[in-house]
Amino acid sequence: MIHISQYLFELINGGRLQISKEYEKKVTYHDPCYLGRHNGIYDEPRGVLKKIPGLILNEMEESREDSMCCGMGGGRIWMETQKSDRFANLRLDQAIGVGAEVMVTSCPYCITNFEDSRLVLNYDDVIQVKDITEILQEII
């Protein structure tokens, strides 16, 4: 079994998935805990993004092995925390700090948590949150 980001990387590199449009946005990639730290998958999602014409990938300081959790894992989603202590809020601020217009990830839990924080922080016009498959769907 492989992750969708690995499969997409394989399809693009093998010429079986053609990208037909540009994606003129500044993007940052958030490494999900289980995909990244638990399974060591860092390069393929970034490889997919780097193949997209027009996309500018800006890395956050805390990435890959040092990536910050979105806050959904480990039951933290059920804890009542101050807005300033919520991992998803901190992570969105980091994404904005590197100039990202879109935060891309590969985990439905991360997306749920980031979307909640985006609404709470009133970042509707500041940054979008998307799954890597959503980006590809827009450009193929």
PDB file of C-alpha atoms in Angstrom:
ATOM      1  CA  MET A   1       0.000   0.000   0.000  1.00  0.00           C
ATOM      2  CA  ILE A   2       1.236   3.490  -0.820  1.00  0.00           C
ATOM      3  CA  HIS A   3      -0.030   6.950  -0.006  1.00  0.00           C
ATOM      4  CA  ILE A   4      -1.860   8.979  -2.671  1.00  0.00           C
ATOM      5  CA  SER A   5       0.959  11.537  -2.755  1.00  0.00           C
ATOM      6  CA  GLN A   6       3.419   8.751  -3.600  1.00  0.00           C
ATOM      7  CA  TYR A   7       1.124   7.405  -6.306  1.00  0.00           C
ATOM      8  CA  LEU A   8       0.614  10.847  -7.836  1.00  0.00           C
ATOM      9  CA  PHE A   9       4.372  11.402  -7.846  1.00  0.00           C
ATOM     10  CA  GLU A  10       4.813   8.086  -9.649  1.00  0.00           C
ATOM     11  CA  LEU A  11       2.096   8.933 -12.202  1.00  0.00           C
ATOM     12  CA  ILE A  12       3.523  12.375 -12.959  1.00  0.00           C
ATOM     13  CA  ASN A  13       7.111  11.128 -13.252  1.00  0.00           C
ATOM     14  CA  GLY A  14       5.994   8.240 -15.461  1.00  0.00           C
ATOM     15  CA  GLY A  15       4.121  10.594 -17.790  1.00  0.00           C
ATOM     16  CA  ARG A  16       0.777   8.966 -17.043  1.00  0.00           C
ATOM     17  CA  LEU A  17      -0.663  12.086 -15.396  1.00  0.00           C
ATOM     18  CA  GLN A  18      -0.364  15.243 -17.457  1.00  0.00           C
ATOM     19  CA  ILE A  19      -0.491  18.690 -15.896  1.00  0.00           C
ATOM     20  CA  SER A  20      -2.180  21.050 -18.352  1.00  0.00           C
ATOM     21  CA  LYS A  21      -2.467  24.324 -16.399  1.00  0.00           C
ATOM     22  CA  GLU A  22      -0.365  26.592 -14.255  1.00  0.00           C
ATOM     23  CA  TYR A  23      -0.995  27.236 -10.574  1.00  0.00           C
ATOM     24  CA  GLU A  24       0.260  30.763  -9.965  1.00  0.00           C
ATOM     25  CA  LYS A  25       0.322  30.720  -6.172  1.00  0.00           C
ATOM     26  CA  LYS A  26       2.805  30.718  -3.312  1.00  0.00           C
ATOM     27  CA  VAL A  27       2.363  27.471  -1.419  1.00  0.00           C
ATOM     28  CA  THR A  28       3.753  25.835   1.681  1.00  0.00           C
ATOM     29  CA  TYR A  29       3.484  22.159   2.533  1.00  0.00           C
ATOM     30  CA  HIS A  30       2.560  20.895   5.992  1.00  0.00           C
ATOM     31  CA  ASP A  31       3.938  17.438   6.804  1.00  0.00           C
ATOM     32  CA  PRO A  32       1.228  15.329   8.479  1.00  0.00           C
ATOM     33  CA  CYS A  33       2.516  13.408  11.521  1.00  0.00           C
ATOM     34  CA  TYR A  34       1.708   9.911  10.336  1.00  0.00           C
ATOM     35  CA  LEU A  35       2.762  10.432   6.747  1.00  0.00           C
ATOM     36  CA  GLY A  36       5.954  12.219   7.717  1.00  0.00           C
ATOM     37  CA  ARG A  37       7.465  11.376  11.068  1.00  0.00           C
ATOM     38  CA  HIS A  38       5.821   7.952  11.392  1.00  0.00           C
ATOM     39  CA  ASN A  39       6.336   6.767   7.780  1.00  0.00           C
ATOM     40  CA  GLY A  40       9.189   8.950   6.525  1.00  0.00           C
ATOM     41  CA  ILE A  41       7.335  10.267   3.476  1.00  0.00           C
ATOM     42  CA  TYR A  42       8.584  13.787   2.814  1.00  0.00           C
ATOM     43  CA  ASP A  43       9.907  13.953  -0.729  1.00  0.00           C
ATOM     44  CA  GLU A  44       7.016  12.671  -2.832  1.00  0.00           C
ATOM     45  CA  PRO A  45       4.434  15.328  -1.826  1.00  0.00           C
ATOM     46  CA  ARG A  46       7.007  18.050  -2.418  1.00  0.00           C
ATOM     47  CA  GLY A  47       8.009  16.377  -5.669  1.00  0.00           C
ATOM     48  CA  VAL A  48       4.412  16.600  -6.877  1.00  0.00           C
ATOM     49  CA  LEU A  49       4.199  20.283  -5.972  1.00  0.00           C
ATOM     50  CA  LYS A  50       7.534  21.058  -7.655  1.00  0.00           C
ATOM     51  CA  LYS A  51       6.232  19.581 -10.927  1.00  0.00           C
ATOM     52  CA  ILE A  52       3.372  22.109 -11.066  1.00  0.00           C
ATOM     53  CA  PRO A  53       4.142  25.048 -13.382  1.00  0.00           C
ATOM     54  CA  GLY A  54       3.844  28.446 -11.731  1.00  0.00           C
ATOM     55  CA  LEU A  55       3.669  27.092  -8.190  1.00  0.00           C
ATOM     56  CA  ILE A  56       6.191  28.588  -5.778  1.00  0.00           C
ATOM     57  CA  LEU A  57       6.944  26.278  -2.847  1.00  0.00           C
ATOM     58  CA  ASN A  58       8.091  28.091   0.307  1.00  0.00           C
ATOM     59  CA  GLU A  59       9.147  25.845   3.173  1.00  0.00           C
ATOM     60  CA  MET A  60       8.254  26.657   6.743  1.00  0.00           C
ATOM     61  CA  GLU A  61      11.096  26.539   9.249  1.00  0.00           C
ATOM     62  CA  GLU A  62       9.530  23.600  11.069  1.00  0.00           C
ATOM     63  CA  SER A  63       9.200  21.039   8.293  1.00  0.00           C
ATOM     64  CA  ARG A  64       9.943  17.422   7.499  1.00  0.00           C
ATOM     65  CA  GLU A  65      11.196  15.602  10.640  1.00  0.00           C
ATOM     66  CA  ASP A  66      10.817  18.809  12.645  1.00  0.00           C
ATOM     67  CA  SER A  67       7.277  19.590  11.480  1.00  0.00           C
ATOM     68  CA  MET A  68       4.768  20.775  14.024  1.00  0.00           C
ATOM     69  CA  CYS A  69       1.651  18.668  14.559  1.00  0.00           C
ATOM     70  CA  CYS A  70      -1.631  20.277  13.486  1.00  0.00           C
ATOM     71  CA  GLY A  71      -3.017  19.487  16.936  1.00  0.00           C
ATOM     72  CA  MET A  72      -5.521  16.855  15.858  1.00  0.00           C
ATOM     73  CA  GLY A  73      -3.416  13.864  16.866  1.00  0.00           C
ATOM     74  CA  GLY A  74      -2.963  12.512  20.336  1.00  0.00           C
ATOM     75  CA  GLY A  75      -6.412  13.624  21.474  1.00  0.00           C
ATOM     76  CA  ARG A  76      -5.445  17.295  21.638  1.00  0.00           C
ATOM     77  CA  ILE A  77      -8.511  18.141  19.538  1.00  0.00           C
ATOM     78  CA  TRP A  78     -10.635  17.300  22.571  1.00  0.00           C
ATOM     79  CA  MET A  79      -8.690  19.600  24.908  1.00  0.00           C
ATOM     80  CA  GLU A  80      -9.738  23.155  25.576  1.00  0.00           C
ATOM     81  CA  THR A  81      -6.702  25.315  24.862  1.00  0.00           C
ATOM     82  CA  GLN A  82      -6.067  29.011  24.589  1.00  0.00           C
ATOM     83  CA  LYS A  83      -6.160  30.359  21.023  1.00  0.00           C
ATOM     84  CA  SER A  84      -2.489  31.292  21.320  1.00  0.00           C
ATOM     85  CA  ASP A  85      -1.601  27.681  22.237  1.00  0.00           C
ATOM     86  CA  ARG A  86      -3.482  25.877  19.469  1.00  0.00           C
ATOM     87  CA  PHE A  87      -1.039  24.154  17.149  1.00  0.00           C
ATOM     88  CA  ALA A  88      -3.199  24.760  14.073  1.00  0.00           C
ATOM     89  CA  ASN A  89      -3.328  28.499  14.798  1.00  0.00           C
ATOM     90  CA  LEU A  90       0.442  28.628  15.268  1.00  0.00           C
ATOM     91  CA  ARG A  91       0.983  26.620  12.094  1.00  0.00           C
ATOM     92  CA  LEU A  92      -1.235  28.899   9.995  1.00  0.00           C
ATOM     93  CA  ASP A  93       0.733  31.894  11.268  1.00  0.00           C
ATOM     94  CA  GLN A  94       3.958  30.129  10.242  1.00  0.00           C
ATOM     95  CA  ALA A  95       2.535  29.497   6.765  1.00  0.00           C
ATOM     96  CA  ILE A  96       1.547  33.132   6.394  1.00  0.00           C
ATOM     97  CA  GLY A  97       4.991  34.110   7.673  1.00  0.00           C
ATOM     98  CA  VAL A  98       6.660  32.457   4.666  1.00  0.00           C
ATOM     99  CA  GLY A  99       4.320  34.264   2.285  1.00  0.00           C
ATOM    100  CA  ALA A 100       2.074  31.304   1.485  1.00  0.00           C
ATOM    101  CA  GLU A 101      -1.298  31.923  -0.100  1.00  0.00           C
ATOM    102  CA  VAL A 102      -2.151  28.238   0.209  1.00  0.00           C
ATOM    103  CA  MET A 103      -1.206  25.698   2.860  1.00  0.00           C
ATOM    104  CA  VAL A 104      -1.164  22.242   1.307  1.00  0.00           C
ATOM    105  CA  THR A 105      -1.208  18.985   3.217  1.00  0.00           C
ATOM    106  CA  SER A 106      -2.035  15.324   2.671  1.00  0.00           C
ATOM    107  CA  CYS A 107      -4.172  14.516   5.703  1.00  0.00           C
ATOM    108  CA  PRO A 108      -7.922  15.000   6.177  1.00  0.00           C
ATOM    109  CA  TYR A 109      -7.468  15.550   9.914  1.00  0.00           C
ATOM    110  CA  CYS A 110      -4.963  18.337   9.304  1.00  0.00           C
ATOM    111  CA  ILE A 111      -7.295  19.970   6.800  1.00  0.00           C
ATOM    112  CA  THR A 112     -10.200  19.852   9.263  1.00  0.00           C
ATOM    113  CA  ASN A 113      -8.103  21.392  12.011  1.00  0.00           C
ATOM    114  CA  PHE A 114      -6.566  24.084   9.792  1.00  0.00           C
ATOM    115  CA  GLU A 115      -9.938  25.028   8.318  1.00  0.00           C
ATOM    116  CA  ASP A 116     -11.361  25.430  11.816  1.00  0.00           C
ATOM    117  CA  SER A 117      -8.462  27.676  12.815  1.00  0.00           C
ATOM    118  CA  ARG A 118      -8.701  29.628   9.561  1.00  0.00           C
ATOM    119  CA  LEU A 119     -12.309  30.481  10.379  1.00  0.00           C
ATOM    120  CA  VAL A 120     -11.642  31.247  14.042  1.00  0.00           C
ATOM    121  CA  LEU A 121      -8.734  33.538  13.142  1.00  0.00           C
ATOM    122  CA  ASN A 122     -10.697  35.253  10.344  1.00  0.00           C
ATOM    123  CA  TYR A 123      -8.067  34.263   7.750  1.00  0.00           C
ATOM    124  CA  ASP A 124     -10.619  33.648   4.980  1.00  0.00           C
ATOM    125  CA  ASP A 125      -8.988  36.258   2.737  1.00  0.00           C
ATOM    126  CA  VAL A 126      -5.444  35.558   3.931  1.00  0.00           C
ATOM    127  CA  ILE A 127      -4.741  31.871   3.253  1.00  0.00           C
ATOM    128  CA  GLN A 128      -6.431  28.803   1.814  1.00  0.00           C
ATOM    129  CA  VAL A 129      -6.024  25.234   3.043  1.00  0.00           C
ATOM    130  CA  LYS A 130      -6.032  22.448   0.456  1.00  0.00           C
ATOM    131  CA  ASP A 131      -5.253  18.802   0.059  1.00  0.00           C
ATOM    132  CA  ILE A 132      -2.584  18.028  -2.519  1.00  0.00           C
ATOM    133  CA  THR A 133      -5.214  16.204  -4.582  1.00  0.00           C
ATOM    134  CA  GLU A 134      -7.323  19.374  -4.748  1.00  0.00           C
ATOM    135  CA  ILE A 135      -4.442  21.288  -6.300  1.00  0.00           C
ATOM    136  CA  LEU A 136      -3.907  18.583  -8.916  1.00  0.00           C
ATOM    137  CA  GLN A 137      -7.620  18.416  -9.684  1.00  0.00           C
ATOM    138  CA  GLU A 138      -7.516  22.111 -10.551  1.00  0.00           C
ATOM    139  CA  ILE A 139      -4.645  21.805 -13.020  1.00  0.00           C
ATOM    140  CA  ILE A 140      -5.173  18.552 -14.920  1.00  0.00           C
TER     141      ILE A 140
END
